[in-house]
mmCIF file of N, CA, C and O in Angstrom:
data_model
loop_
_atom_site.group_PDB
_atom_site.id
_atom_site.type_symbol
_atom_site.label_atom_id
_atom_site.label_comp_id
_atom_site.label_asym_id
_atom_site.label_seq_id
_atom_site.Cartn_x
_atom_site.Cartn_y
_atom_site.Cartn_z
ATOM 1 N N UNK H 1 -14.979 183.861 33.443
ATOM 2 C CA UNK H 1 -15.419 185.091 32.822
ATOM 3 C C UNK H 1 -16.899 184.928 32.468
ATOM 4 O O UNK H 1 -17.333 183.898 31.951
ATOM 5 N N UNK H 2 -17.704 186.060 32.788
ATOM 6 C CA UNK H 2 -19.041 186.047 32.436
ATOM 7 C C UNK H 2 -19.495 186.041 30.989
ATOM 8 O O UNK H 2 -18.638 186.326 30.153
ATOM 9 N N UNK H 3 -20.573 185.790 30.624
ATOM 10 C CA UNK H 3 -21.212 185.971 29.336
ATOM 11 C C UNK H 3 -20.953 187.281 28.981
ATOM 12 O O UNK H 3 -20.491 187.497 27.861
ATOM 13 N N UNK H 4 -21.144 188.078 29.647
ATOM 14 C CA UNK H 4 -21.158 189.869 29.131
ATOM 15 C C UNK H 4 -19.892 190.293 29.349
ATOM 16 O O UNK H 4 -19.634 191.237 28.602
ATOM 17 N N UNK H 5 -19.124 190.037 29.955
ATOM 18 C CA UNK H 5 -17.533 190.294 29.965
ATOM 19 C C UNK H 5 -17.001 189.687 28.921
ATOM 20 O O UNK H 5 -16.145 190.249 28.238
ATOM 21 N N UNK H 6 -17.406 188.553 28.685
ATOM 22 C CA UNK H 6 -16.748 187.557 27.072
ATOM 23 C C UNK H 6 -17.038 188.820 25.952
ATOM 24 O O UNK H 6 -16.238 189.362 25.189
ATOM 25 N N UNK H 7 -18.729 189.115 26.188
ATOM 26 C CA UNK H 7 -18.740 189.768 24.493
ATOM 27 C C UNK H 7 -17.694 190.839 24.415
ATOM 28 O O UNK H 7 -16.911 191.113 23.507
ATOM 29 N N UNK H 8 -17.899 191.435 25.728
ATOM 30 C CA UNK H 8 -16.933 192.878 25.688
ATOM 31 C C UNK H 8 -15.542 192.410 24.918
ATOM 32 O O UNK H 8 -15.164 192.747 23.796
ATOM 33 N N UNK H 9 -14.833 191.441 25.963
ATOM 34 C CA UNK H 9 -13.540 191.462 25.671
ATOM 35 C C UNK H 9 -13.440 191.136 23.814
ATOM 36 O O UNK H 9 -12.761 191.696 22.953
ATOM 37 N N UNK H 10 -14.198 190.266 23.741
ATOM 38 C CA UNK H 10 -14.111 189.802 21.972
ATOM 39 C C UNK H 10 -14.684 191.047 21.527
ATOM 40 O O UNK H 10 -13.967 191.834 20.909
ATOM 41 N N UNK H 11 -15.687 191.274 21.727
ATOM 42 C CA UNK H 11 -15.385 192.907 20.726
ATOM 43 C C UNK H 11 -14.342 193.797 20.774
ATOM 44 O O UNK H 11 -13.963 194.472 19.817
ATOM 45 N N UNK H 12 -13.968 193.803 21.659
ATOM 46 C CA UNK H 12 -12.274 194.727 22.133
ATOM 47 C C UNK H 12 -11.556 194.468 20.814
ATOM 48 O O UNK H 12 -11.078 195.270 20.012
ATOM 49 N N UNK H 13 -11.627 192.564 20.792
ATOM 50 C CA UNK H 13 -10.178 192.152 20.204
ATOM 51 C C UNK H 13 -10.607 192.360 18.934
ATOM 52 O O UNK H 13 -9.732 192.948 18.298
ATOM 53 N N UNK H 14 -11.778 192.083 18.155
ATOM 54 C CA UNK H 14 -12.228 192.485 17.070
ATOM 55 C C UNK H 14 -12.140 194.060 16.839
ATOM 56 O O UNK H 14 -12.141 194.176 15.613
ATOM 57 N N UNK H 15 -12.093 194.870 17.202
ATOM 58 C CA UNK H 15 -12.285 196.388 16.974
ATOM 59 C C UNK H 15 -10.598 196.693 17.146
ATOM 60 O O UNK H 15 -10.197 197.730 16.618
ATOM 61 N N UNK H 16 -9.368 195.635 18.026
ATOM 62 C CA UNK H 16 -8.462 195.801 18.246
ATOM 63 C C UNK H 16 -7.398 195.548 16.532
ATOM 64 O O UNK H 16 -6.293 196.033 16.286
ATOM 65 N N UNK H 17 -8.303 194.589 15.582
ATOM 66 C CA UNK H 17 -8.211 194.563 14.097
ATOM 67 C C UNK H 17 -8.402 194.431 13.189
ATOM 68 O O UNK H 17 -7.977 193.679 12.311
ATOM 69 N N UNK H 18 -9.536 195.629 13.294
ATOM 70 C CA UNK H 18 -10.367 196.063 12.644
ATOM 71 C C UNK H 18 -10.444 197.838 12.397
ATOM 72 O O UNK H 18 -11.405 198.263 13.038
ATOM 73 N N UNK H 19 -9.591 199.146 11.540
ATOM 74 C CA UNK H 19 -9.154 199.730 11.871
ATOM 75 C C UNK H 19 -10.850 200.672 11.507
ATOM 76 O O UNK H 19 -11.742 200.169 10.825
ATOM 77 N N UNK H 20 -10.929 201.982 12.110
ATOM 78 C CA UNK H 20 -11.247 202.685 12.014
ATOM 79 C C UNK H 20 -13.245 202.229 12.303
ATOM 80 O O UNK H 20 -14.282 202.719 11.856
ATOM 81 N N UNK H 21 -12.890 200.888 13.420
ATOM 82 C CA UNK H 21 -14.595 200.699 13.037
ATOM 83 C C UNK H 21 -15.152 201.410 14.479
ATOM 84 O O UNK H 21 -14.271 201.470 15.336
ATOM 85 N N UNK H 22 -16.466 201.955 14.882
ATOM 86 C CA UNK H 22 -16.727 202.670 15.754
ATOM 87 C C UNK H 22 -18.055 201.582 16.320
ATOM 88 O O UNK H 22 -18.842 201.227 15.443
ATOM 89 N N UNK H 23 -18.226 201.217 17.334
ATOM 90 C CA UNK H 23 -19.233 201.322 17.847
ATOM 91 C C UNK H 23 -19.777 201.987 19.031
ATOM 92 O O UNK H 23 -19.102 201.990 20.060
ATOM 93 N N UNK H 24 -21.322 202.744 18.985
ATOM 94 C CA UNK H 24 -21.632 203.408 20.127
ATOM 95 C C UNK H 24 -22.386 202.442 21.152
ATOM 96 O O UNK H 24 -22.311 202.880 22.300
ATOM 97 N N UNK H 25 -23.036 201.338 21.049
ATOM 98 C CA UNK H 25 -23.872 200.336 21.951
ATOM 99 C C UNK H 25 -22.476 199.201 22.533
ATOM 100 O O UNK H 25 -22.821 198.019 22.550
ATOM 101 N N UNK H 26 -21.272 199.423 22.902
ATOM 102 C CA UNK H 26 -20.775 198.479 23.045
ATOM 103 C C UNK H 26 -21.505 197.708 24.258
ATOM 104 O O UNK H 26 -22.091 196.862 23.582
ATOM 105 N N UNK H 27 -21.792 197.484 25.306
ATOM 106 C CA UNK H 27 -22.427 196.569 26.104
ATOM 107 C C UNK H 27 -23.705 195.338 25.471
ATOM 108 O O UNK H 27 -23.898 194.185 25.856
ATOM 109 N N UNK H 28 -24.361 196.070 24.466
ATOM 110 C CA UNK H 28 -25.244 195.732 23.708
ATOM 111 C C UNK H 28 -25.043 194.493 23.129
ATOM 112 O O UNK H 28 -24.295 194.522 22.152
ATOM 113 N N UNK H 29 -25.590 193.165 23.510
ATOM 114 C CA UNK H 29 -25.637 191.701 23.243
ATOM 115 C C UNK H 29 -25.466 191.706 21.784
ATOM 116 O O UNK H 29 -26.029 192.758 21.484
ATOM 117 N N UNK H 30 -25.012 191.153 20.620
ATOM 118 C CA UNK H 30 -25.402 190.796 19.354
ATOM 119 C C UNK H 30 -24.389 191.938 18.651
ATOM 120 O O UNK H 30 -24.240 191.970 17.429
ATOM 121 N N UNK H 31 -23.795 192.751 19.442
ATOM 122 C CA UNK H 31 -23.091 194.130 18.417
ATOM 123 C C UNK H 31 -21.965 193.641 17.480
ATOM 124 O O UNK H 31 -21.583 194.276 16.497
ATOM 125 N N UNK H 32 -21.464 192.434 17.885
ATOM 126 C CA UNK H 32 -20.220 192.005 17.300
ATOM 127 C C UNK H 32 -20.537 190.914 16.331
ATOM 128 O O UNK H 32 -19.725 190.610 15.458
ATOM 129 N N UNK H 33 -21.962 190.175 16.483
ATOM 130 C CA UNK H 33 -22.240 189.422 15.315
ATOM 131 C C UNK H 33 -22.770 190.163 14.411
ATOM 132 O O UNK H 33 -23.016 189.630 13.329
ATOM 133 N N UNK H 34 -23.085 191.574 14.605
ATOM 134 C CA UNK H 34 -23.779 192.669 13.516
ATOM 135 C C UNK H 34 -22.707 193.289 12.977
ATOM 136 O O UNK H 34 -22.663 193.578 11.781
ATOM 137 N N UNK H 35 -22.023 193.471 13.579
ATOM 138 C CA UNK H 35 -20.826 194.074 12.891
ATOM 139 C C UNK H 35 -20.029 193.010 11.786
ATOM 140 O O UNK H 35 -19.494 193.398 10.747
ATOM 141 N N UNK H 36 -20.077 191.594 12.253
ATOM 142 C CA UNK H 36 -19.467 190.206 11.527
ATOM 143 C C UNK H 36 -20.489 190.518 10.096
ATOM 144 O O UNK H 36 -19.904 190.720 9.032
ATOM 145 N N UNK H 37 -21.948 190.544 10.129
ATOM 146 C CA UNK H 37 -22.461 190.321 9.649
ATOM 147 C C UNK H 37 -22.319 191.235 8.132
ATOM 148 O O UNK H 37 -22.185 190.763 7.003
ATOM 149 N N UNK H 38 -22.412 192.925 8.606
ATOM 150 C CA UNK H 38 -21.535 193.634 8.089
ATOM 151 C C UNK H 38 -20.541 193.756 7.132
ATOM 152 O O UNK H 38 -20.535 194.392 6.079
ATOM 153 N N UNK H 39 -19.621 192.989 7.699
ATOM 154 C CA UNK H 39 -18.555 192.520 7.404
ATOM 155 C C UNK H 39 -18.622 191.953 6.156
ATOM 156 O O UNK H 39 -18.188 192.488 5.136
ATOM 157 N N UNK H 40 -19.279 190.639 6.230
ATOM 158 C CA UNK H 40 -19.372 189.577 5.620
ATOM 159 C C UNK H 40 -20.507 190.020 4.136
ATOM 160 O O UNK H 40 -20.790 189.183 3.279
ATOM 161 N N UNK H 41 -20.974 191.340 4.110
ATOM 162 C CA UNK H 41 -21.758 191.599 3.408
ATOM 163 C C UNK H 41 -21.168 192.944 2.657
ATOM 164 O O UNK H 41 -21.608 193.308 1.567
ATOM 165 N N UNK H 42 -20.112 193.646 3.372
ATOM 166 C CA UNK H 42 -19.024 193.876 2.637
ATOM 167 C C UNK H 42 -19.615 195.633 2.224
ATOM 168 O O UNK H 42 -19.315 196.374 1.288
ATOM 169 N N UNK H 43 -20.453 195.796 3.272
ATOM 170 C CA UNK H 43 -21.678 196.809 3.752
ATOM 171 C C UNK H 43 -20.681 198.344 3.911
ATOM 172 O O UNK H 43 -21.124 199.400 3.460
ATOM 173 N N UNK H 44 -19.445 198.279 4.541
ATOM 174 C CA UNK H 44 -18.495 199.251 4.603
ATOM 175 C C UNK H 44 -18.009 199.581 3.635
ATOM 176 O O UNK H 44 -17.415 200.642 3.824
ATOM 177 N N UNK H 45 -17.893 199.085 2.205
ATOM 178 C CA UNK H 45 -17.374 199.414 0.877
ATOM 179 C C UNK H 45 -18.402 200.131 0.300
ATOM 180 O O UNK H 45 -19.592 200.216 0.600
ATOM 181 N N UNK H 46 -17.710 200.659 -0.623
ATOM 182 C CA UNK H 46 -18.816 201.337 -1.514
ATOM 183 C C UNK H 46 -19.459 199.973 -2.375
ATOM 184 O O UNK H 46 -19.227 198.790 -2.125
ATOM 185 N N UNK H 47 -20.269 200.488 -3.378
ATOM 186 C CA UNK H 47 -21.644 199.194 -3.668
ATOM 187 C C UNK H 47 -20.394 198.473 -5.238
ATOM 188 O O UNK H 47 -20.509 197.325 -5.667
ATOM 189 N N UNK H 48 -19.375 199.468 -5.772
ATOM 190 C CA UNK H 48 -19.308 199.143 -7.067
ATOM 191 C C UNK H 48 -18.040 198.386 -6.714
ATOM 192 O O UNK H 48 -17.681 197.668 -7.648
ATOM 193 N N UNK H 49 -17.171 198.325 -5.530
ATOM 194 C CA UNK H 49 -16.409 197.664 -5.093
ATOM 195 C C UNK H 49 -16.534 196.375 -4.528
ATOM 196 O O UNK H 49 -15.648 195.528 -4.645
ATOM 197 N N UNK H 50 -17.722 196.164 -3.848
ATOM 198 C CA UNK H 50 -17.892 194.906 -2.606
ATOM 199 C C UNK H 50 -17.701 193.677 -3.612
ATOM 200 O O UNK H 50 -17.888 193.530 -4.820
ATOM 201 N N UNK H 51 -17.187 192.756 -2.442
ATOM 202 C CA UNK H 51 -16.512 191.366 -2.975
ATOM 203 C C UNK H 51 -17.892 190.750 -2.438
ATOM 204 O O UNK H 51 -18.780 191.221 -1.728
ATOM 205 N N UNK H 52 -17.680 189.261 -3.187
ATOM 206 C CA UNK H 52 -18.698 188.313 -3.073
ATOM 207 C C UNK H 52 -18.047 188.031 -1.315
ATOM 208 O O UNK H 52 -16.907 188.334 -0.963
ATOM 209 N N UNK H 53 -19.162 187.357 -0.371
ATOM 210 C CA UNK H 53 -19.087 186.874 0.736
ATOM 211 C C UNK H 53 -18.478 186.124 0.754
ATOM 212 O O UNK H 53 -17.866 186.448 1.772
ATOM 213 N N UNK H 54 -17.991 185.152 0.422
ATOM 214 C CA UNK H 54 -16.764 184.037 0.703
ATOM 215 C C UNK H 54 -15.795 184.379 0.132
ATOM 216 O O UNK H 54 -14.761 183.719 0.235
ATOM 217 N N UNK H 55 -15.849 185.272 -0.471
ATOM 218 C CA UNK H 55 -14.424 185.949 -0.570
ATOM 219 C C UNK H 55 -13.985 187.139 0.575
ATOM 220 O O UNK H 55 -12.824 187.444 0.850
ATOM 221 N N UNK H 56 -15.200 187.717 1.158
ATOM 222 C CA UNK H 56 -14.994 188.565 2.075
ATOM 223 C C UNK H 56 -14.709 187.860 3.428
ATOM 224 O O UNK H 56 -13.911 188.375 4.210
ATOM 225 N N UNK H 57 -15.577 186.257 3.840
ATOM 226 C CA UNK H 57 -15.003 185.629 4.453
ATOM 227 C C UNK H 57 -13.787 185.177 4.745
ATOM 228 O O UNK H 57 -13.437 184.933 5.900
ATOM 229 N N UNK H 58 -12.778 184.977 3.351
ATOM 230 C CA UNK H 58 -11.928 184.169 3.384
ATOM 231 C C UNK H 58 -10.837 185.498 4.317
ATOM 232 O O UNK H 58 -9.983 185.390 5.197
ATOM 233 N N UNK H 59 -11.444 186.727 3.543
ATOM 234 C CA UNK H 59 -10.402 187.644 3.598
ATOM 235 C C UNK H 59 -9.832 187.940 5.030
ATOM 236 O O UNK H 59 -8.693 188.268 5.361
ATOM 237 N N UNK H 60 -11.106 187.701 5.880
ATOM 238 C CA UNK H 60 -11.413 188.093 7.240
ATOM 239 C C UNK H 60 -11.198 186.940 8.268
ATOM 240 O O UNK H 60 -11.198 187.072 9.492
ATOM 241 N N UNK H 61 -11.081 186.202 7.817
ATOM 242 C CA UNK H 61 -10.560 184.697 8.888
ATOM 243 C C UNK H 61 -8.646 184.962 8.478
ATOM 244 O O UNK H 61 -7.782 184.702 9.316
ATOM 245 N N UNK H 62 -8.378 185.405 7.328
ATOM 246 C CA UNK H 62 -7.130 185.127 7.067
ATOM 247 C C UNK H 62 -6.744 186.665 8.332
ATOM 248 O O UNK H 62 -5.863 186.448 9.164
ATOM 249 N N UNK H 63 -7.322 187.826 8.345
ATOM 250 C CA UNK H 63 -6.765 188.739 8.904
ATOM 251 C C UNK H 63 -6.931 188.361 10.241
ATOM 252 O O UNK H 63 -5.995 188.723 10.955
ATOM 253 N N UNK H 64 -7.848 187.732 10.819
ATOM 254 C CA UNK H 64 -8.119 187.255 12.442
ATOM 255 C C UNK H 64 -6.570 186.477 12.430
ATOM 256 O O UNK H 64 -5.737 186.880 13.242
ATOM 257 N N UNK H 65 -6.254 185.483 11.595
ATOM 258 C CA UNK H 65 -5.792 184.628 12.064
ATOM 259 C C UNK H 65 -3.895 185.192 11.779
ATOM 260 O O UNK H 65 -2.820 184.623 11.971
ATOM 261 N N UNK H 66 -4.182 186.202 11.387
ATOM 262 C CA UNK H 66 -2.684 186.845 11.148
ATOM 263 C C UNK H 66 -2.103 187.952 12.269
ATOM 264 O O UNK H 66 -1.041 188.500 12.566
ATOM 265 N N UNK H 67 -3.502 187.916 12.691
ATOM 266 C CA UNK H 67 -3.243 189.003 14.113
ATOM 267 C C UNK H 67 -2.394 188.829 14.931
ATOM 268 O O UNK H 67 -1.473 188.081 14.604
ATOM 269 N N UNK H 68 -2.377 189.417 16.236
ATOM 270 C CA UNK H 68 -1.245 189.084 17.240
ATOM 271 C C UNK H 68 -2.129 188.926 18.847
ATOM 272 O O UNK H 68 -1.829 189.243 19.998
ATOM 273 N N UNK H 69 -3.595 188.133 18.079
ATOM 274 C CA UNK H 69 -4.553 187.993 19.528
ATOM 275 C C UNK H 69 -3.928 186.856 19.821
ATOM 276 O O UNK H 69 -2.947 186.454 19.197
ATOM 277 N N UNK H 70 -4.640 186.055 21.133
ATOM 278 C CA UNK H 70 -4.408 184.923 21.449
ATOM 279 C C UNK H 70 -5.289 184.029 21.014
ATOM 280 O O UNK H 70 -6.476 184.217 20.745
ATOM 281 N N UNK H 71 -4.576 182.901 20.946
ATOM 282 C CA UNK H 71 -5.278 181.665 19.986
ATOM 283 C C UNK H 71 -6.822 181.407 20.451
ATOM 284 O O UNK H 71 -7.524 181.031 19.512
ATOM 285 N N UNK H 72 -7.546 181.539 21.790
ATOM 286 C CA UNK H 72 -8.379 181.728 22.401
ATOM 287 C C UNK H 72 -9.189 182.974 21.842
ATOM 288 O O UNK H 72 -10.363 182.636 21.686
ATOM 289 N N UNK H 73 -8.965 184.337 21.476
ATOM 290 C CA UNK H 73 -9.133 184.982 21.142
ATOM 291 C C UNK H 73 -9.772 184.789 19.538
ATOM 292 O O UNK H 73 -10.919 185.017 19.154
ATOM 293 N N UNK H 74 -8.463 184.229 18.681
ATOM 294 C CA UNK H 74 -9.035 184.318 17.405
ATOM 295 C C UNK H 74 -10.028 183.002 17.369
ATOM 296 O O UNK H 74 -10.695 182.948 16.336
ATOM 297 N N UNK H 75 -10.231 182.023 18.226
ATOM 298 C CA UNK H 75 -10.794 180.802 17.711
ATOM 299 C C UNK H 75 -12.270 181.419 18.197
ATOM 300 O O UNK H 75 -13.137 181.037 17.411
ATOM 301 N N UNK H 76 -12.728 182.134 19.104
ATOM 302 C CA UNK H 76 -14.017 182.816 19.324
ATOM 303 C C UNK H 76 -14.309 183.840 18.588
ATOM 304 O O UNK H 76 -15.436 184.330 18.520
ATOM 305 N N UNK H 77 -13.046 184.346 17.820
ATOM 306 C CA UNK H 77 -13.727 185.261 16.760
ATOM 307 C C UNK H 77 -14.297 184.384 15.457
ATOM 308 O O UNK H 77 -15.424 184.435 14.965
ATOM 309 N N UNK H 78 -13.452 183.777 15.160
ATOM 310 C CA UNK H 78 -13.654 182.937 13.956
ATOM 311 C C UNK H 78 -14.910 182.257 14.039
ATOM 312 O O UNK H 78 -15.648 182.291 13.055
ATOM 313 N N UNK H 79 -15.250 181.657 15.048
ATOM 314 C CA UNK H 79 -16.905 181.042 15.624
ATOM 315 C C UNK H 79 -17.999 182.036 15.261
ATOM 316 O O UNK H 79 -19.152 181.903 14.853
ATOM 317 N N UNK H 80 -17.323 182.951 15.516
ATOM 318 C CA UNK H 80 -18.139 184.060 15.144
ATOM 319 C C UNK H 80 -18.669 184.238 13.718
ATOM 320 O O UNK H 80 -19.853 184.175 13.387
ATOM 321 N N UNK H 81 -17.841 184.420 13.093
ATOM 322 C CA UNK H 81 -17.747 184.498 11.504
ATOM 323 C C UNK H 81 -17.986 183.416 11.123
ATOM 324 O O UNK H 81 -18.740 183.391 10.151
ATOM 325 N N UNK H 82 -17.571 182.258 11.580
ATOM 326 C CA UNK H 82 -18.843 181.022 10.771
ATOM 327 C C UNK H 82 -20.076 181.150 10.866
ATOM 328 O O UNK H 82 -20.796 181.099 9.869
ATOM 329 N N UNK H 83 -20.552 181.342 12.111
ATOM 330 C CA UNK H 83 -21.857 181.530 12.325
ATOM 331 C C UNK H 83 -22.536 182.514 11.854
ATOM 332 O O UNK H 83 -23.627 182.681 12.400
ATOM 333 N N UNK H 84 -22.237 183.287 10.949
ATOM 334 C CA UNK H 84 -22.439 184.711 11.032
ATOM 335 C C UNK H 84 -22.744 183.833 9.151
ATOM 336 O O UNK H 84 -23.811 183.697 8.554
ATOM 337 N N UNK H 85 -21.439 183.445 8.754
ATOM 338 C CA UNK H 85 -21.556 183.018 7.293
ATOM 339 C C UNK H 85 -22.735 182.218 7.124
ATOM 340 O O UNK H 85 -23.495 182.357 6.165
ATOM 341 N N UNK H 86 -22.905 181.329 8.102
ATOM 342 C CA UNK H 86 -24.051 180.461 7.916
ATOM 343 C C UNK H 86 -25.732 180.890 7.936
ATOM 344 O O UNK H 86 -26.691 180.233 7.530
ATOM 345 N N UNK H 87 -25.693 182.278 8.582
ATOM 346 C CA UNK H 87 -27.093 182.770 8.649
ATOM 347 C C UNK H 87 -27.252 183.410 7.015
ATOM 348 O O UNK H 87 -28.350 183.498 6.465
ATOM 349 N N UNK H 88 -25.815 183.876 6.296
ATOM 350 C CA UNK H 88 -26.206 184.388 4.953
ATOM 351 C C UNK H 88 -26.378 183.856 3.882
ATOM 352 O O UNK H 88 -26.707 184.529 2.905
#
């Protein structure tokens, strides 16, 4: 599988549980570590709600890893989200 077929499919599986998230650039290199990033910053909540980041981390490795992807699947998402934790 190619580099650009990988991101696709892992964004698939990420958006596959992840409910109601939209992206319009899907081909677009980096969309799924921006969206992690997102995530991890807890950017989709309102401001008086958002959890601290390692708590939003924890929350989000526990839902990858409760999914019904394949183990291949969640271990490249999760790469994701470390890396993603480590730039914040």
């Amino acid at each position: 599988m190619n580099e650009t077929s990988n991101q696709k499919a892992l964004l698939e599986a990420y958006l596959s549980i992840w409910n109601n998230r939209k992206v319009k650039d899907e081909g677009g290199e980096g969309v799924l570590a921006e969206l992690v990033r997102r995530e991890l910053s807890d950017e989709n909540a309102h401001p008086r709600v958002r959890k601290p980041a390692l708590e939003k981390f924890y929350l989000c490795i526990k839902r990858v890893m409760e999914s019904s992807l394949s183990h291949e699947m969640k271990n490249a998402i999760v790469k994701v989200y470390i890396a993603e934790m480590d730039r914040l």
